[in-house]
Amino acid sequence: MGIEVRNLTHIYAEGLPDESVALENVSFTIEDNEFIGIIGHTGSGKSTLLQHLDGLIKPNKSGSIVIGGTDITESKADMLSVRRKIGLVFQYPEYQLFEESVAADVAFGPKNLGLPEEEVVERVREALNLVGMDPDVYGSVSPFELSGGQKRRIAIAGVVAMRPEVLILDEPIAGLDPKAHKDILGMIKRIHEEQHNITILVSHNMSDVAKLCTKVLVMDHGRLAMEGTPRQVFGRAEELEAMGLSTPPITKFIKGLKEAGLAIDGNPLLIDDGAEEILKVFGKR
Ligand code: ADP
Ligand code: MG
């Protein structure tokens, strides 16, 4: 199920003093089973774009979004069937937990899809297992007794339980400690591999984007400034810096060593590849 975004423009508060062009003529396509990273400074339009993909916001100026053959921007589009296909995990989703138990919270979405009770129960178990929270241990626990990282897993499970063909995550790593960061990232990767979905990840962590994504979209002041593989995008360090962005730390580090005269050939994006390059210089490989 591919996604095609064409000439998307969205203006908040048009004609008012606080008018803001959040998206300007944005076009791109996403193929089946891709893992997309979206990067861009704060206010560059990332969240506005995600909410368009989920059908929560309609383009108020121009543009179309075709998902699996359905133009979701048309007023007669069947939004219920769109919602079945697309799951959006908001920023800080743990603040949106509200049910008395973990299982009830995760069941909320699938219930709203009108699924039969047995199917809901099965999906809750599956989703909790996928996010690494044993349903037999945590199912009856109040979400409010859990740690921040665990709450976020539950919130993600609530979306995963709808088995979306497109899973969209708005900065799912923000504010987590290193262990929760690693766990949640691993979990998103596993869900992508097991459910063969399209995953769209907004992140400020360039190493994560380099490691996971098949394609990177770079947003700058509402415009799509770059699009390509991590290697293509992170090969344009100067342009990224001009937008207030950076390459993964290891890429920057190796670039600094080269500029200092060290004979390194590659442009590693991942820490292990960087280590290999340095070992080569010292004849250890
Ligand atoms: P990002 O997620 O990249 O930080 P946003 O999509 O949240 O960017 O914001 C893009 C621009 O639109 C910013 O200038 C922001 O101030 C503005 N904006 C976002 N949401 C609203 C809103 N609900 N009303 C008015 N302006 C908004
Ligand atoms: Mg945002």
Coordinates of C-alpha atoms and ligand atoms in Angstrom, one line a residue:
M1 CA 0.0 0.0 0.0
G2 CA 1.9 3.1 -1.2
I3 CA 1.5 6.7 -0.2
E4 CA 1.5 9.6 -2.6
V5 CA 1.6 13.2 -1.3
R6 CA 1.2 15.9 -4.0
N7 CA 1.7 19.6 -3.7
L8 CA 0.6 19.8 0.0
T9 CA 0.3 23.3 1.4
H10 CA -1.2 24.1 4.8
I11 CA -1.5 27.5 6.3
Y12 CA -2.5 28.0 10.0
A13 CA -4.4 31.2 10.8
E14 CA -4.4 32.5 7.3
G15 CA -4.8 36.3 7.1
L16 CA -4.3 36.7 10.8
P17 CA -1.2 38.3 12.5
D18 CA 0.0 34.9 13.6
E19 CA -0.4 33.3 10.1
S20 CA 2.0 30.4 9.7
V21 CA 2.8 28.5 6.5
A22 CA 3.3 25.1 8.0
L23 CA 3.6 23.1 4.8
E24 CA 4.5 24.5 1.4
N25 CA 4.1 22.5 -1.8
V26 CA 5.3 19.2 -0.3
S27 CA 5.4 16.2 -2.6
F28 CA 6.8 12.7 -2.1
T29 CA 6.0 9.0 -2.5
I30 CA 6.4 6.1 -0.1
E31 CA 6.6 2.5 -1.3
D32 CA 5.3 -0.6 0.4
N33 CA 7.3 -1.7 3.5
E34 CA 9.6 1.4 3.6
F35 CA 10.9 2.8 6.8
I36 CA 10.8 6.5 6.5
G37 CA 12.7 9.0 8.7
I38 CA 11.5 12.6 8.9
I39 CA 14.0 15.1 10.3
G40 CA 13.8 18.9 10.6
H41 CA 14.2 21.6 13.2
T42 CA 11.3 22.5 15.5
G43 CA 8.5 24.3 13.7
S44 CA 9.5 22.9 10.3
G45 CA 6.1 21.2 9.7
K46 CA 6.8 17.6 10.7
S47 CA 3.8 17.2 13.1
T48 CA 1.5 19.0 10.7
L49 CA 2.6 16.6 7.9
L50 CA 1.9 13.6 10.1
Q51 CA -1.5 14.8 11.0
H52 CA -2.4 15.2 7.3
L53 CA -1.3 11.6 6.7
D54 CA -3.6 10.4 9.5
G55 CA -6.5 12.5 8.0
L56 CA -6.7 14.5 11.2
I57 CA -6.0 17.7 9.3
K58 CA -7.2 18.4 5.8
P59 CA -5.0 20.5 3.5
N60 CA -6.6 23.9 3.6
K61 CA -4.7 25.4 0.7
S62 CA -3.8 22.7 -1.9
G63 CA -2.7 19.1 -2.2
S64 CA -3.7 15.5 -2.3
I65 CA -2.8 12.5 -0.3
V66 CA -3.5 9.1 -1.9
I67 CA -3.0 6.1 0.4
G68 CA -3.6 2.7 -1.0
G69 CA -5.6 4.1 -3.9
T70 CA -7.9 6.3 -1.7
D71 CA -7.5 10.1 -1.8
I72 CA -8.0 10.9 1.9
T73 CA -8.2 14.6 1.3
E74 CA -11.5 14.2 -0.6
S75 CA -14.5 15.1 1.5
K76 CA -16.3 11.9 0.5
A77 CA -13.3 9.7 1.6
D78 CA -14.3 6.9 3.9
M79 CA -12.3 8.0 6.9
L80 CA -13.2 5.0 9.0
S81 CA -11.4 2.7 6.5
V82 CA -8.5 5.2 6.4
R83 CA -8.2 5.1 10.2
R84 CA -8.1 1.3 10.0
K85 CA -5.0 1.5 7.8
I86 CA -3.1 4.3 9.5
G87 CA -2.0 4.5 13.1
L88 CA -0.5 7.7 14.6
V89 CA 1.4 7.7 17.8
F90 CA 1.5 11.3 19.0
Q91 CA 4.4 13.0 20.9
Y92 CA 4.4 12.1 24.6
P93 CA 1.6 9.5 24.1
E94 CA 1.8 8.4 27.7
Y95 CA -0.2 11.4 28.7
Q96 CA -3.1 10.0 26.8
L97 CA -3.5 6.8 28.8
F98 CA -6.8 6.9 30.7
E99 CA -8.3 3.4 31.3
E100 CA -8.1 1.6 34.6
S101 CA -6.0 -1.3 33.3
V102 CA -3.3 -1.7 30.7
A103 CA -5.4 -4.3 28.8
A104 CA -8.4 -1.9 28.7
D105 CA -6.3 0.9 27.4
V106 CA -4.8 -1.1 24.6
A107 CA -8.3 -2.5 23.8
F108 CA -9.7 1.0 23.2
G109 CA -8.6 1.4 19.6
P110 CA -9.6 -2.1 18.4
K111 CA -12.9 -1.8 20.1
N112 CA -13.6 1.4 18.3
L113 CA -12.9 -0.4 15.0
G114 CA -16.0 -2.5 15.9
L115 CA -14.1 -5.8 16.2
P116 CA -15.7 -8.7 18.0
E117 CA -14.7 -9.2 21.6
E118 CA -12.5 -12.3 21.0
E119 CA -10.6 -10.6 18.3
V120 CA -10.0 -7.5 20.6
V121 CA -8.6 -9.8 23.3
E122 CA -6.3 -11.5 20.8
R123 CA -5.1 -8.2 19.4
V124 CA -4.4 -6.8 22.9
R125 CA -2.3 -9.9 23.8
E126 CA -0.4 -9.7 20.5
A127 CA 0.3 -5.9 20.8
L128 CA 1.5 -6.2 24.4
N129 CA 3.8 -9.0 23.4
L130 CA 5.1 -7.0 20.5
V131 CA 6.0 -4.0 22.8
G132 CA 7.7 -6.4 25.3
M133 CA 5.1 -6.1 28.1
D134 CA 3.9 -9.6 29.1
P135 CA 0.0 -9.5 29.0
D136 CA -0.2 -12.0 31.9
V137 CA 2.0 -9.7 34.1
Y138 CA 0.8 -6.3 33.0
G139 CA -2.6 -6.7 31.5
S140 CA -4.5 -6.0 34.8
V141 CA -2.1 -3.4 36.2
S142 CA -3.1 0.3 36.2
P143 CA -1.1 2.2 33.6
F144 CA -0.5 4.9 36.1
E145 CA 1.7 2.5 38.2
L146 CA 4.2 2.1 35.4
S147 CA 7.4 3.9 34.6
G148 CA 7.5 6.5 31.8
G149 CA 9.1 4.2 29.3
Q150 CA 6.6 1.4 30.1
K151 CA 3.7 3.9 29.7
R152 CA 5.0 4.8 26.4
R153 CA 5.1 1.2 25.3
I154 CA 1.5 0.8 26.4
A155 CA 0.5 3.8 24.4
I156 CA 2.3 2.4 21.3
A157 CA 0.7 -1.0 21.9
G158 CA -2.7 0.8 21.7
V159 CA -2.0 1.9 18.1
V160 CA -0.2 -1.4 17.1
A161 CA -3.3 -3.3 18.3
M162 CA -5.2 -1.7 15.4
R163 CA -2.6 -3.5 13.1
P164 CA -2.1 -0.4 11.0
E165 CA -0.6 -0.9 7.6
V166 CA 1.1 2.5 8.1
L167 CA 2.6 3.2 11.6
I168 CA 3.5 6.8 12.2
L169 CA 5.4 7.8 15.3
D170 CA 6.0 11.5 16.2
E171 CA 9.3 11.7 18.2
P172 CA 8.7 8.4 20.1
I173 CA 12.2 8.6 21.7
A174 CA 12.0 12.1 23.1
G175 CA 12.7 12.4 26.8
L176 CA 13.5 8.7 27.4
D177 CA 16.5 7.4 29.4
P178 CA 19.1 5.5 27.3
K179 CA 17.7 2.0 28.2
A180 CA 14.1 2.9 27.3
H181 CA 15.4 4.6 24.2
K182 CA 17.2 1.5 23.0
D183 CA 14.2 -0.8 24.0
I184 CA 11.6 1.3 22.2
L185 CA 13.7 1.7 19.1
G186 CA 14.3 -2.1 19.0
M187 CA 10.6 -2.6 19.4
I188 CA 9.6 -0.3 16.5
K189 CA 12.1 -2.1 14.3
R190 CA 10.7 -5.5 15.3
I191 CA 7.1 -4.4 14.7
H192 CA 8.1 -3.2 11.3
E193 CA 9.8 -6.5 10.4
E194 CA 7.0 -8.6 11.7
Q195 CA 4.0 -6.7 10.4
H196 CA 5.6 -5.6 7.1
N197 CA 4.1 -2.1 7.6
I198 CA 5.2 1.2 6.3
T199 CA 6.8 2.9 9.3
I200 CA 7.2 6.7 9.5
L201 CA 9.4 8.0 12.3
V202 CA 10.0 11.6 13.2
S203 CA 13.3 11.9 15.2
H204 CA 16.0 14.3 16.2
N205 CA 18.4 11.4 16.7
M206 CA 20.4 11.2 13.5
S207 CA 22.1 7.9 14.5
D208 CA 18.7 6.2 14.9
V209 CA 17.6 7.5 11.5
A210 CA 20.8 6.3 9.8
K211 CA 20.4 2.9 11.4
L212 CA 16.8 2.2 10.7
C213 CA 15.5 4.2 7.7
T214 CA 15.4 3.2 4.1
K215 CA 14.6 6.8 3.1
V216 CA 14.9 10.2 4.9
L217 CA 12.8 13.3 4.3
V218 CA 14.2 16.6 5.5
M219 CA 11.8 19.4 6.4
D220 CA 12.9 23.0 6.5
H221 CA 10.4 25.9 7.1
G222 CA 7.5 23.9 5.7
R223 CA 9.3 22.7 2.6
L224 CA 10.7 19.3 1.7
A225 CA 14.3 20.3 1.5
M226 CA 15.9 16.9 0.8
E227 CA 14.9 13.3 0.2
G228 CA 17.1 10.3 -0.2
T229 CA 18.7 7.3 1.5
P230 CA 20.5 8.1 4.8
R231 CA 23.8 7.9 2.9
Q232 CA 22.6 10.5 0.3
V233 CA 21.1 12.8 2.9
F234 CA 23.9 12.6 5.5
G235 CA 26.4 13.1 2.7
R236 CA 25.2 16.8 2.5
A237 CA 26.5 17.9 5.9
E238 CA 27.0 21.6 5.1
E239 CA 23.4 21.9 3.9
L240 CA 22.0 20.1 6.9
E241 CA 24.0 22.4 9.2
A242 CA 22.6 25.5 7.4
M243 CA 19.2 24.1 8.4
G244 CA 20.2 23.7 12.0
L245 CA 20.5 19.9 11.6
S246 CA 23.5 17.6 11.8
T247 CA 24.8 14.3 10.6
P248 CA 25.2 11.3 13.0
P249 CA 27.9 12.1 15.6
I250 CA 30.2 9.3 14.2
T251 CA 30.0 10.8 10.7
K252 CA 30.9 14.2 12.1
F253 CA 33.8 12.8 14.1
I254 CA 35.3 10.9 11.2
K255 CA 35.0 14.0 9.0
G256 CA 37.0 15.9 11.7
L257 CA 39.7 13.3 11.7
K258 CA 39.9 13.4 7.9
E259 CA 40.2 17.2 8.0
A260 CA 43.0 16.8 10.5
G261 CA 44.9 14.7 7.9
L262 CA 44.0 11.1 8.9
A263 CA 43.9 8.8 5.8
I264 CA 40.3 7.6 6.1
D265 CA 38.4 6.6 2.9
G266 CA 34.8 5.9 4.0
N267 CA 32.0 8.1 5.4
P268 CA 30.5 5.9 8.1
L269 CA 27.0 6.6 9.4
L270 CA 27.1 3.9 12.1
I271 CA 29.3 3.7 15.1
D272 CA 30.7 0.2 14.4
D273 CA 31.6 1.2 10.8
G274 CA 33.4 4.3 12.3
A275 CA 35.4 2.0 14.6
E276 CA 36.4 -0.1 11.6
E277 CA 37.7 2.9 9.7
I278 CA 39.8 4.0 12.6
L279 CA 41.2 0.5 13.2
K280 CA 42.2 0.4 9.5
V281 CA 44.2 3.6 9.9
F282 CA 46.2 1.9 12.7
G283 CA 46.7 -1.2 10.6
K284 CA 44.5 -3.3 12.9
R285 CA 42.3 -4.5 10.1
Ligands
ADP1 P1 7.3 20.5 14.0 O1 6.5 19.3 14.3 O2 8.3 20.3 12.9 O3 7.9 21.1 15.2 P2 4.7 21.8 13.5 O4 4.0 21.1 12.4 O5 4.3 21.5 14.9 O6 6.3 21.6 13.3 O7 4.6 23.3 13.2 C1 4.8 24.0 12.0 C2 4.5 25.4 12.0 O8 3.0 25.6 12.2 C3 5.1 26.2 13.2 O9 5.4 27.5 12.8 C4 4.0 26.1 14.3 O10 4.1 27.3 15.1 C5 2.7 26.2 13.4 N1 1.6 25.5 14.1 C6 1.6 24.2 14.4 N2 0.4 23.8 14.9 C7 -0.4 25.0 14.9 C8 -1.7 25.3 15.3 N3 -2.5 24.3 15.8 N4 -2.1 26.5 15.1 C9 -1.3 27.5 14.6 N5 -0.1 27.3 14.2 C10 0.4 26.0 14.4
MG2 MG 6.4 18.2 16.1

